[in-house]
Tab-separated table of C-alpha atoms in Angstrom:
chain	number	residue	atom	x	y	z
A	1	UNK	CA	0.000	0.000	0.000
A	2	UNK	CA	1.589	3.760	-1.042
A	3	UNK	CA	1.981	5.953	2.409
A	4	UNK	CA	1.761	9.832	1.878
A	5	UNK	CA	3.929	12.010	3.284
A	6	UNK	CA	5.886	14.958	3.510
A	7	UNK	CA	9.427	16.448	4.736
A	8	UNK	CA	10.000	16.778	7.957
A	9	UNK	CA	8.130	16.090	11.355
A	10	UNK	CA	8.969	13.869	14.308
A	11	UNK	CA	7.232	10.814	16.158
A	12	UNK	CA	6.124	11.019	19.333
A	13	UNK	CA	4.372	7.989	21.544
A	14	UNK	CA	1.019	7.493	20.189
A	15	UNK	CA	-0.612	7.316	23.264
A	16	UNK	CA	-4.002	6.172	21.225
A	17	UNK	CA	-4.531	2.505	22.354
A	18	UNK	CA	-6.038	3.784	25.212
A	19	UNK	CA	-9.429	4.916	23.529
A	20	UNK	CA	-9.060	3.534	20.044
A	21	UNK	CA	-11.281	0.679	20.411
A	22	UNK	CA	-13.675	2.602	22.627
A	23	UNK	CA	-16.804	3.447	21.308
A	24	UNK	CA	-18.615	6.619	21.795
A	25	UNK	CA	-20.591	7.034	24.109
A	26	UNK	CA	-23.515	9.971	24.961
A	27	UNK	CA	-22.872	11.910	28.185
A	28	UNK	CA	-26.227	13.048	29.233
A	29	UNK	CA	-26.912	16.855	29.246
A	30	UNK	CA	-25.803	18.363	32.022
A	31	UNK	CA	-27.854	20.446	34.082
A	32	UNK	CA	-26.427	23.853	33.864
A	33	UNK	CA	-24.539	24.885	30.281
A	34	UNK	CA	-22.202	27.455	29.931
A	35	UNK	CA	-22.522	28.688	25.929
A	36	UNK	CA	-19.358	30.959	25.103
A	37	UNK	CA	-20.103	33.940	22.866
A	38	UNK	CA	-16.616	33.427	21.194
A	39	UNK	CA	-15.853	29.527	19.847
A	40	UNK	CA	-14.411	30.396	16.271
A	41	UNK	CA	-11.700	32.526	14.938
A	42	UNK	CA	-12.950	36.266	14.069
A	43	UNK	CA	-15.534	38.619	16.087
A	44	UNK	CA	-17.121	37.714	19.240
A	45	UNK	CA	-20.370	37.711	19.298
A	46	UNK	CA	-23.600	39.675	21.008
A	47	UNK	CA	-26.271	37.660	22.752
A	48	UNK	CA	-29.886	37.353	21.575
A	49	UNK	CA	-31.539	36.153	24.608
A	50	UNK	CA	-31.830	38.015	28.037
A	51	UNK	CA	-31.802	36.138	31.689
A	52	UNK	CA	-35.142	34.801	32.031
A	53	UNK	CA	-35.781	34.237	28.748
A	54	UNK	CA	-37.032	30.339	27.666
A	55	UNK	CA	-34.725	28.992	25.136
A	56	UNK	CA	-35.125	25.692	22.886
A	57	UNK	CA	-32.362	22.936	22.161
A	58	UNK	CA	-30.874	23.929	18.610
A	59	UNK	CA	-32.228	27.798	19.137
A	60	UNK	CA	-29.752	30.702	17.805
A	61	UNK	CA	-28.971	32.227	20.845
A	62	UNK	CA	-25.940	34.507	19.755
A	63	UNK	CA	-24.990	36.176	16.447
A	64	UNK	CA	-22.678	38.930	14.717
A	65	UNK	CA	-22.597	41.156	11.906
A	66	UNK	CA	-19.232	40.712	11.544
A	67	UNK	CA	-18.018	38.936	8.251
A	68	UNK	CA	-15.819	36.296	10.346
A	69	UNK	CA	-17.856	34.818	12.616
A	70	UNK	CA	-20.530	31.723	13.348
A	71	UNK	CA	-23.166	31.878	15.498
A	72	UNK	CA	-24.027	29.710	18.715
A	73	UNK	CA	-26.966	28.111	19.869
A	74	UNK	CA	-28.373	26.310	22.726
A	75	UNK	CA	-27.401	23.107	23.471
A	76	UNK	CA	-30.429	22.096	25.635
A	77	UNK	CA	-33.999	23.204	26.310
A	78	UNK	CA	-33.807	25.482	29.608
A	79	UNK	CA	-34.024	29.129	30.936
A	80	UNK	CA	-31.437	31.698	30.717
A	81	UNK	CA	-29.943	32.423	34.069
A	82	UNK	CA	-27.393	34.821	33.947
A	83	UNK	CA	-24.762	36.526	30.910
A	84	UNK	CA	-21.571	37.052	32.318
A	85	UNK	CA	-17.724	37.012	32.253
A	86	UNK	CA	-16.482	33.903	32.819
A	87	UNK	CA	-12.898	31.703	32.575
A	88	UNK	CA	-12.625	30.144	28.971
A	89	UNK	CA	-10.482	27.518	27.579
A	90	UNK	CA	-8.573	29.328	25.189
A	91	UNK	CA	-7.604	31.586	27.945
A	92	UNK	CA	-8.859	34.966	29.376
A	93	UNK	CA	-12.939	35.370	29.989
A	94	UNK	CA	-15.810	36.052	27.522
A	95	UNK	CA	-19.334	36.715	27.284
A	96	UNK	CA	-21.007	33.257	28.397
A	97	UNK	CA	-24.886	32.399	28.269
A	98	UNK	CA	-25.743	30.468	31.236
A	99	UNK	CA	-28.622	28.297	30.744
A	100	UNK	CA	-30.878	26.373	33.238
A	101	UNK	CA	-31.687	22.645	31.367
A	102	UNK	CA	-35.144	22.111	31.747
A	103	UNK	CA	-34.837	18.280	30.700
A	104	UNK	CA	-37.668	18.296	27.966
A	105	UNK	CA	-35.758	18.575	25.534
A	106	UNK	CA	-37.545	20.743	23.016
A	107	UNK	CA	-36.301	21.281	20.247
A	108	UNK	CA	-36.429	24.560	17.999
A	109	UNK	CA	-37.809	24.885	14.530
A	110	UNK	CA	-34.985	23.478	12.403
A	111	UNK	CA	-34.813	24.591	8.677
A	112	UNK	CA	-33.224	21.858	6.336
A	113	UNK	CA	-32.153	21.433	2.619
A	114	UNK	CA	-32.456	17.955	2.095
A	115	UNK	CA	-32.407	18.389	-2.237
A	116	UNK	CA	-29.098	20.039	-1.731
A	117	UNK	CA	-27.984	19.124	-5.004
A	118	UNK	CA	-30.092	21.434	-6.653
A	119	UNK	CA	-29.805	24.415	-4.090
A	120	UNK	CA	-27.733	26.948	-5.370
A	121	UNK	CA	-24.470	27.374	-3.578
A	122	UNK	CA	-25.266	30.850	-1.919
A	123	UNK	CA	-28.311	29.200	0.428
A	124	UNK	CA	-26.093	26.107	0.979
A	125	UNK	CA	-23.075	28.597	2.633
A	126	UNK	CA	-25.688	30.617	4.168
A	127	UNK	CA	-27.496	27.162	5.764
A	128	UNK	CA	-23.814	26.706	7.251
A	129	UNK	CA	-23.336	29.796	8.805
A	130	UNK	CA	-26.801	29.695	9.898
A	131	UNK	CA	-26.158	26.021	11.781
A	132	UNK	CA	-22.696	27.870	13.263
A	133	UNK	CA	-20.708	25.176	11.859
A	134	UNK	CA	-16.905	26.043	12.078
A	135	UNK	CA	-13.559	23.814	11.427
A	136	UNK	CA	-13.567	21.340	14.591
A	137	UNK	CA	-10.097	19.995	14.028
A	138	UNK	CA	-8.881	22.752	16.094
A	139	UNK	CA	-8.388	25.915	14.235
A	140	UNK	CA	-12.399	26.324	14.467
A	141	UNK	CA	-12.361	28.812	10.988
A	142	UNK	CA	-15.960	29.585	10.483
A	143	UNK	CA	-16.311	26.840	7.606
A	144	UNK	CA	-19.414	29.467	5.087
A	145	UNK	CA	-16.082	31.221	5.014
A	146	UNK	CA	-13.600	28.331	4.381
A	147	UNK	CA	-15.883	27.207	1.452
A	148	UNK	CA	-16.270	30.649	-0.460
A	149	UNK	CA	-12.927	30.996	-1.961
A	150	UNK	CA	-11.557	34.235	-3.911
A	151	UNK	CA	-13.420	34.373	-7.148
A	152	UNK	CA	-9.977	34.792	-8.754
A	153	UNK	CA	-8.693	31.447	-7.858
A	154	UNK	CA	-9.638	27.749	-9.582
A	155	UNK	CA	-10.612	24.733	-6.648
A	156	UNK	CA	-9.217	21.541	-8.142
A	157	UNK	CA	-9.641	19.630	-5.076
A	158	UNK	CA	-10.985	19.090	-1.822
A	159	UNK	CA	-8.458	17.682	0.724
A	160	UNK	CA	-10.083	15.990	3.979
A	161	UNK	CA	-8.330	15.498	6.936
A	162	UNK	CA	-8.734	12.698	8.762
A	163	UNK	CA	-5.081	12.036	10.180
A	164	UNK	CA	-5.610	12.983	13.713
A	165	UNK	CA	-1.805	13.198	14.195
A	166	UNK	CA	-2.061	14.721	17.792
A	167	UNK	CA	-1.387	11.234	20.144
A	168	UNK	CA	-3.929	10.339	21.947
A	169	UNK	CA	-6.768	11.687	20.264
A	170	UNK	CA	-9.269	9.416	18.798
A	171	UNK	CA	-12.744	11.283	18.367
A	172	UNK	CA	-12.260	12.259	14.543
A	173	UNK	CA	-11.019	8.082	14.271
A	174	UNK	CA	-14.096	6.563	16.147
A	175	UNK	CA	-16.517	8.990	14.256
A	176	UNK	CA	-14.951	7.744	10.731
A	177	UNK	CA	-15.734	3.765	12.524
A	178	UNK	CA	-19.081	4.567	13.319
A	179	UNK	CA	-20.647	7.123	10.814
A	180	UNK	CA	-18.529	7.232	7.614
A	181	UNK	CA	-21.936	7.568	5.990
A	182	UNK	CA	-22.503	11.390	7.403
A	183	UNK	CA	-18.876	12.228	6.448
A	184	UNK	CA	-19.070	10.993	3.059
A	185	UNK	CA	-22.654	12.675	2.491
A	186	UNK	CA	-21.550	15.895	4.367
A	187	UNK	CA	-17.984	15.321	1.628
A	188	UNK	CA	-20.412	15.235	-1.167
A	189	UNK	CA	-22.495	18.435	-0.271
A	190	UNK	CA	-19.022	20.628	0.024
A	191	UNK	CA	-17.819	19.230	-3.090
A	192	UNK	CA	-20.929	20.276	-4.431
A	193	UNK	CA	-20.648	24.047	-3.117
A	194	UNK	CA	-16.983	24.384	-4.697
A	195	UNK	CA	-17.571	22.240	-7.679
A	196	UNK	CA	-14.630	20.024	-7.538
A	197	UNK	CA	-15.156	16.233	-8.508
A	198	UNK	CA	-12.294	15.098	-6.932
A	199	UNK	CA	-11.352	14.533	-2.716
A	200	UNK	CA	-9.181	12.865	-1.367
A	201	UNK	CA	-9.378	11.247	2.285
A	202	UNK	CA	-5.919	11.338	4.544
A	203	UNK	CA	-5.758	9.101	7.123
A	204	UNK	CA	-2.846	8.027	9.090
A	205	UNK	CA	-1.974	4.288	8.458
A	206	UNK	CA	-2.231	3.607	12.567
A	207	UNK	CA	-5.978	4.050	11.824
A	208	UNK	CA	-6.311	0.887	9.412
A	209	UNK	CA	-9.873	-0.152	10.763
A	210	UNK	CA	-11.242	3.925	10.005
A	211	UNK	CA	-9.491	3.164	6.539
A	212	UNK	CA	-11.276	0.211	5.556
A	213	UNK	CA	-14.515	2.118	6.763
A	214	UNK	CA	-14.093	4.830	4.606
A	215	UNK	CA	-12.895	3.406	1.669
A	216	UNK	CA	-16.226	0.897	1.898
A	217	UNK	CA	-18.579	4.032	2.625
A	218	UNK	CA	-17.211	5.789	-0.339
A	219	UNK	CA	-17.940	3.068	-2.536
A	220	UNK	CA	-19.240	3.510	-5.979
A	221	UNK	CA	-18.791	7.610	-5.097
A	222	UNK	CA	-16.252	8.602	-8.384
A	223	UNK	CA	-14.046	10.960	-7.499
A	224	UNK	CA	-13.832	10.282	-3.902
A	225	UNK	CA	-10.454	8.231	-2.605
A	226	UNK	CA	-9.166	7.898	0.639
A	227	UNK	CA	-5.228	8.000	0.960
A	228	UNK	CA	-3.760	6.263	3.796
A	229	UNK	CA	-0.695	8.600	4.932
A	230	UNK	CA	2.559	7.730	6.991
A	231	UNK	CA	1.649	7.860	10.484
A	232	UNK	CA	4.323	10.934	11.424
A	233	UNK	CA	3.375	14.371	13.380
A	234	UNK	CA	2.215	16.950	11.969
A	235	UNK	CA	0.595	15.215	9.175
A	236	UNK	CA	-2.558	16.726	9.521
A	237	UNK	CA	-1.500	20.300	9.109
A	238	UNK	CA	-2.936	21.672	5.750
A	239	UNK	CA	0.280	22.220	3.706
A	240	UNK	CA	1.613	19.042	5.134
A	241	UNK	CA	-1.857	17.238	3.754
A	242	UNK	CA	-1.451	18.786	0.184
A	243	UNK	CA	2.174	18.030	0.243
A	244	UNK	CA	1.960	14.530	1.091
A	245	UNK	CA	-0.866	13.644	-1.064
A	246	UNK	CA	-0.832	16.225	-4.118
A	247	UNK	CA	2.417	17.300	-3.831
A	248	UNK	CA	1.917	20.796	-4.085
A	249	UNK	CA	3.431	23.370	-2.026
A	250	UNK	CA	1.799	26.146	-0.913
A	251	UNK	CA	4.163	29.101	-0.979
A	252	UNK	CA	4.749	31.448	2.373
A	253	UNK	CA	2.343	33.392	3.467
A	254	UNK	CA	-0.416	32.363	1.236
A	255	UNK	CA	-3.504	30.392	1.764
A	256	UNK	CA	-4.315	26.627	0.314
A	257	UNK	CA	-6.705	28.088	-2.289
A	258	UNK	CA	-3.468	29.602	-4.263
A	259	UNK	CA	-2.541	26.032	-5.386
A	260	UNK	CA	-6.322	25.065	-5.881
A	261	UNK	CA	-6.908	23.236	-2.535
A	262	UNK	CA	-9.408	23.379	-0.146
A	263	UNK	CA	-8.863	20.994	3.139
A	264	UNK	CA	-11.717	20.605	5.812
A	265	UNK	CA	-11.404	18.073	8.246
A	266	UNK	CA	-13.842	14.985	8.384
A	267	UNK	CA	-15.472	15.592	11.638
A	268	UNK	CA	-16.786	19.073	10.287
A	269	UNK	CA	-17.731	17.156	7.147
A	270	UNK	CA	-20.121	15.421	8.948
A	271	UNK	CA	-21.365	18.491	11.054
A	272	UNK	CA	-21.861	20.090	7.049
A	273	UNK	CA	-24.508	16.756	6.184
A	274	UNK	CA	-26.096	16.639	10.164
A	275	UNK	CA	-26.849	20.909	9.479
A	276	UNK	CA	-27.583	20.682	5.634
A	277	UNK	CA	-30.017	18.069	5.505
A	278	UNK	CA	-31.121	16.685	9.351
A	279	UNK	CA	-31.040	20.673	10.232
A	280	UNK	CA	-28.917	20.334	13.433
A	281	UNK	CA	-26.613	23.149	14.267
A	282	UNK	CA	-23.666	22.725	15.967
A	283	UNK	CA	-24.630	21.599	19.425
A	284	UNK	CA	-22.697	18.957	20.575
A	285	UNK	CA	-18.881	17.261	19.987
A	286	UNK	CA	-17.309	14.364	20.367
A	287	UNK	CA	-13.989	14.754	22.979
A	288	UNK	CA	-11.552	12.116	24.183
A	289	UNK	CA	-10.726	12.216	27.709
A	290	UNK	CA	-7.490	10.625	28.377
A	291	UNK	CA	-4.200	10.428	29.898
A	292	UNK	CA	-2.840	8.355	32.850
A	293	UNK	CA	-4.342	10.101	35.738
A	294	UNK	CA	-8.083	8.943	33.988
A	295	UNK	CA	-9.473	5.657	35.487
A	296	UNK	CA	-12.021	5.205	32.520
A	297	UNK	CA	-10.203	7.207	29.027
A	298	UNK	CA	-12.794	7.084	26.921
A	299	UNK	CA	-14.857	9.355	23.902
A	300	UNK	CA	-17.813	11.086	25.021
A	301	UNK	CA	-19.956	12.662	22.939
A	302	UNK	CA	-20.650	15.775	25.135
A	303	UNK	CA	-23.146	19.065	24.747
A	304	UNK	CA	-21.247	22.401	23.756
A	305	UNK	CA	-21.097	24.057	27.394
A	306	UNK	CA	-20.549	21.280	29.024
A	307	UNK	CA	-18.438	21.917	32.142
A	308	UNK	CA	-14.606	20.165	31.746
A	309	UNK	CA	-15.035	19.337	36.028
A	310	UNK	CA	-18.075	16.945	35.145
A	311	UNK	CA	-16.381	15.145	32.232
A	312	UNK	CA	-13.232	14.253	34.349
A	313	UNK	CA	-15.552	13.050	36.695
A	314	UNK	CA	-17.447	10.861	35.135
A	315	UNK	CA	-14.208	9.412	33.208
A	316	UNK	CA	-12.877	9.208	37.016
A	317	UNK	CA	-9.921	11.093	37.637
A	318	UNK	CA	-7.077	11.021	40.413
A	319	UNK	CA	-6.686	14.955	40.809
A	320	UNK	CA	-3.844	14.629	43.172
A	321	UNK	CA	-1.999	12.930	40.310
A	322	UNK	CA	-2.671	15.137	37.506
A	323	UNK	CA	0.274	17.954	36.537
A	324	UNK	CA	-1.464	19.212	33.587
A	325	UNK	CA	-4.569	19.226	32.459
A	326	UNK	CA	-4.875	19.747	28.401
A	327	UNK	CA	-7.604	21.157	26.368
A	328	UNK	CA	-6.899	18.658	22.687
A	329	UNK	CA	-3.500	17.183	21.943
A	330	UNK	CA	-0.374	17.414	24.279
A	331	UNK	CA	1.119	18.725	21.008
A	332	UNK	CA	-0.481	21.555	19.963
A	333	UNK	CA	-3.409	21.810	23.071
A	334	UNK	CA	-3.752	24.303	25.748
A	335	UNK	CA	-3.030	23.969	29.242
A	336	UNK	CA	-5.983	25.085	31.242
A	337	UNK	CA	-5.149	26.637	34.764
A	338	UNK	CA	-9.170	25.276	36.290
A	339	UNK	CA	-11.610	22.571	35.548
A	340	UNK	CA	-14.446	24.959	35.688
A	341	UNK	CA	-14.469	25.974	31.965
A	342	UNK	CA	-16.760	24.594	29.079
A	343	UNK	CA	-16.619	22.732	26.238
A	344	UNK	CA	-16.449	24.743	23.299
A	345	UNK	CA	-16.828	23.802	19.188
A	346	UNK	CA	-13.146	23.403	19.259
A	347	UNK	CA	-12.593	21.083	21.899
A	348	UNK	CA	-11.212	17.348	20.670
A	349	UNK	CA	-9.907	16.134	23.440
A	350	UNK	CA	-9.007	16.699	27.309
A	351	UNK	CA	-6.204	15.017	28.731
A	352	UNK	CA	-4.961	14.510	32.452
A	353	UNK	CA	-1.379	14.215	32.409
A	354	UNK	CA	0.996	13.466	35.196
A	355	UNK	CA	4.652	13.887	35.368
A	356	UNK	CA	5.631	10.682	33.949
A	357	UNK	CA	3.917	11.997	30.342
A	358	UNK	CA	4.510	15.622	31.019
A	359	UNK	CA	8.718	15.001	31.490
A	360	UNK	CA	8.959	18.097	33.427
A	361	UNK	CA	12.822	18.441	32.541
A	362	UNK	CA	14.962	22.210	33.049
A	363	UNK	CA	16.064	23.608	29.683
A	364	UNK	CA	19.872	23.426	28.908
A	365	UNK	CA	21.813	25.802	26.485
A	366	UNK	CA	21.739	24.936	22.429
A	367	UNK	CA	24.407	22.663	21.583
A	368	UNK	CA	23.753	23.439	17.890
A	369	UNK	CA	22.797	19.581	16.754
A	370	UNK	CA	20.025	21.047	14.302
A	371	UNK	CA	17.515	18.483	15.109
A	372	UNK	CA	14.872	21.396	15.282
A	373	UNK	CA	15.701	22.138	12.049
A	374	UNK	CA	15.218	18.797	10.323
A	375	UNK	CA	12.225	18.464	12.303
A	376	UNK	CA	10.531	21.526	11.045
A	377	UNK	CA	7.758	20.318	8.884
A	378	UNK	CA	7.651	23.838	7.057
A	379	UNK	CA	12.001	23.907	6.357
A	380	UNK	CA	12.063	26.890	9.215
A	381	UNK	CA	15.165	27.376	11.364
A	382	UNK	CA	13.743	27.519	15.086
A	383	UNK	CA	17.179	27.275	16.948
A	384	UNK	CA	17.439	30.794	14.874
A	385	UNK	CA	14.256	32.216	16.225
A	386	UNK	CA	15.179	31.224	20.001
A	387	UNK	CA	17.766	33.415	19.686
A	388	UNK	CA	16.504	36.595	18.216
A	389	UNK	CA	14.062	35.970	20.412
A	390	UNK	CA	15.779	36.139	23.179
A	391	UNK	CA	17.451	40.020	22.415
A	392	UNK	CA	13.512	41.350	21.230
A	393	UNK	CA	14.529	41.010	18.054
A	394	UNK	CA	11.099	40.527	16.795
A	395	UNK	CA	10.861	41.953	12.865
A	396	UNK	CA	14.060	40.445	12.568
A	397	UNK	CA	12.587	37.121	13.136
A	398	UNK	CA	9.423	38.364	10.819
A	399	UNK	CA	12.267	38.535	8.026
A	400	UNK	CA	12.878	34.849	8.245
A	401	UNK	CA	9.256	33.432	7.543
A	402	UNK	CA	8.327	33.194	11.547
A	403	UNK	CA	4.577	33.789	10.496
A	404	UNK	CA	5.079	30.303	8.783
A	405	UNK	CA	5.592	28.584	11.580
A	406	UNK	CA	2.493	26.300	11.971
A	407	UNK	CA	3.442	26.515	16.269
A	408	UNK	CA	3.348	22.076	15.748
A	409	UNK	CA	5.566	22.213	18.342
A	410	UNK	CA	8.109	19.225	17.087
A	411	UNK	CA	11.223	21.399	17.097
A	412	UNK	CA	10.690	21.606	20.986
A	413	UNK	CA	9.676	18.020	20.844
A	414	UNK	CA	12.893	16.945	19.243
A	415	UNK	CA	15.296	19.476	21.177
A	416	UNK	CA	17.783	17.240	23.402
A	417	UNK	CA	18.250	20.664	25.539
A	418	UNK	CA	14.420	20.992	26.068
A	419	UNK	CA	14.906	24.438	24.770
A	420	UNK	CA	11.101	26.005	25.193
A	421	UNK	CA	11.832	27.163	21.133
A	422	UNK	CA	8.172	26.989	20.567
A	423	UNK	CA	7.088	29.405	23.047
A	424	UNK	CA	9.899	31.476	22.177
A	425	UNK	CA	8.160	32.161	18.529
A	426	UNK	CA	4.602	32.307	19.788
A	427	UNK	CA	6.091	34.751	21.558
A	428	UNK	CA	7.583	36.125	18.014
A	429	UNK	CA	4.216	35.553	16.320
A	430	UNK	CA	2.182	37.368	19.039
A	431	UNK	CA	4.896	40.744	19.271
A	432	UNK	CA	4.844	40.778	15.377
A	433	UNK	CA	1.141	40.389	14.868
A	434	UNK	CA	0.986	43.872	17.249
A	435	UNK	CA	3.043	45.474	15.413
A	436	UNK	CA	1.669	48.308	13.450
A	437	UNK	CA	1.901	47.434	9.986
A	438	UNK	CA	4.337	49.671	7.481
């Protein structure tokens, strides 16, 4: 069998037998939800309802004018009872909707296009911005957005992601064992909308059982194939995708669509086909809870606003053992300082890590091996950045394609010093990205 790949990356311990085989399972709603006005990248957003106010399960509850952005909607059937600032997962506080869950589960009038092939592709976007559907493999891009390209570039082909390189995670692997059907309808529907009639399916050859599924739910669909890829981190980061299995390379600082590409992960793909044609928004996510201070790791499909505290309970955790606590992958995640924060469209995975996973180890100086730079899956020079870094020499570092860095994290990964390099160019990223621009 042919492996995909690219240039570049590094291995680190799976960490996926732990919940590969474990099917997922429905955490009931929990009694209080906490609905962020901010789970996408672009505009927060301004709430519709008022405390006191009656809301219904899959009811629009916050919106924005603002091009980038996807609304939210309730998750249950309840009463408002309170708006405020609260802690949030991707750090700081936001706006959240606090809702009461009534238990009846009512749901809200839900408007469908079930003959999508003959909608035109204006009402199909709009449907998707309507459901708030955004890119859940992480980078949560409001997808009505993601599937409107410039009108001065040609779409060739639709890329889907289903590597789910980050160890541990298996949410995006048990959805492609047990509803390849909704992926490869929701796959159909956006290759509709950008008129390509080819995509092509990567997926990580440590994944051979979601493989076989896909490949036997796409059957007799032309012009869909599914690609198995070398397992190897980051393979699921867009250019790495269209590298490994087009072999095109998108050049700095521009976007997939300049080499005709559009890549959209599988789990949203099947959000696209549960919105489009069942009418559902975007109310609820499948997360893996692992990591060895869990009892139970497992995949839960959970409510968005669901509290991270009740999750780790019910997957039984041993607190005292836990050093961090990770929102997604323990290679690109975020470290969350409380339990008491929700689940949000973006969240894949929480893990409880103790020391023995974590390798708390002191950074020593740069011997100069280079390993970061072989590692670097976009041909960057990290050891570099560390050290402009280090004198606030931020535009210089802008000079050397730092705002290519795809922040993967595998030149810390791979550094025998356990130099912090990544944080030193988020750090980079973050100065130059305030910068006023010249």
């Amino acid at each position: 069998m042919k492996l995909f790949t690219f240039k570049g990356g590094v291995h680190p311990s799976e960490n996926k037998v732990q919940t590969e085989n474990e099917a997922i399972q429905t955490f009931d709603a929990p009694k209080m939800v906490h609905v962020a006005l901010l789970q996408h990248i672009g505009a927060p957003l301004n709430a519709l309802v008022k405390p006191g106010d009656r809301v219904l399960k899959g009811q629009k509850i916050a919106d924005s004018e603002a091009f980038m952005s996807a609304p939210v909607h309730s998750s249950v059937s309840g009463v408002v009872k309170k708006i405020e600032f609260l802690p949030f997962p991707l750090s700081g506080k936001v706006n959240t909707i606090i809702i009461e869950n009534d238990g009846e589960e009512e749901l809200a009038e839900l408007t469908t296009i079930k003959d999508w092939k003959s909608a035109p592709k204006e009402d199909l976007l709009a449907m998707i911005r309507e459901k708030g559907i955004v890119g859940v493999g992480g980078a949560c891009f409001p997808t009505h957005i993601k599937l409107n390209p410039p009108k001065d570039v040609t779409i060739d082909t639709l890329v889907m992601n289903g590597a789910e390189c980050e160890p541990y995670l298996n949410a995006d692997n048990r959805l492609m064992l047990e509803d390849p059907k909704s992926i490869i309808e929701g796959i159909k529907i956006i290759m509709h909308i950008l008129g390509v009639k080819n995509a092509k399916i990567g997926i990580e050859n440590n994944k051979p059982e979601a493989i076989a599924s896909m490949i036997k739910a796409s059957e007799g669909d032309n012009g869909i194939e599914v690609c198995p890829l070398k397992t190897q981190y980051p393979q699921g980061g867009e250019k790495q995708l269209i590298k490994a299995i087009l072999d095109r390379e998108v050049p700095s600082g521009k976007l997939p669509s300049a080499v005709g590409v559009v890549v959209q992960n599988t789990a949203t793909a099947a959000l696209v086909y549960e919105g489009i044609v069942k009418g559902m928004p975007l109310i609820e996510k499948v997360v893996t809870i692992s990591g060895k201070a869990i009892k139970k790791p497992m995949n839960l499909k959970v409510r968005i606003g669901t509290m991270f505290r009740d999750m780790l309970d019910y997957a039984g955790v041993e607190r005292e053992d836990v050093d961090k606590l990770v929102m997604g992958g323990p290679m690109m995640g975020m470290a969350q300082h409380s339990e008491d924060v929700p689940v949000v469209k973006g969240t894949s995975g929480l893990l409880a890590l103790t020391t023995a996973e974590t390798n708390p180890c002191k950074a020593k100086n740069c011997i100069l091996c280079g390993k970061c730079i072989g590692a670097c899956p976009m041909g960057l020079e990290p050891l570099m950045y560390a050290k402009l870094a280090k004198f606030n020499q931020w535009e210089e570092m802008g000079k050397y394609k730092l705002m290519d860095c795809i922040s993967c994290g595998s030149c810390s990964y791979i550094c025998p010093a356990n130099r912090p390099l990544t944080e030193a160019i988020n750090i980079g990223k973050a100065k130059l990205r305030a910068m006023p621009r010249k």
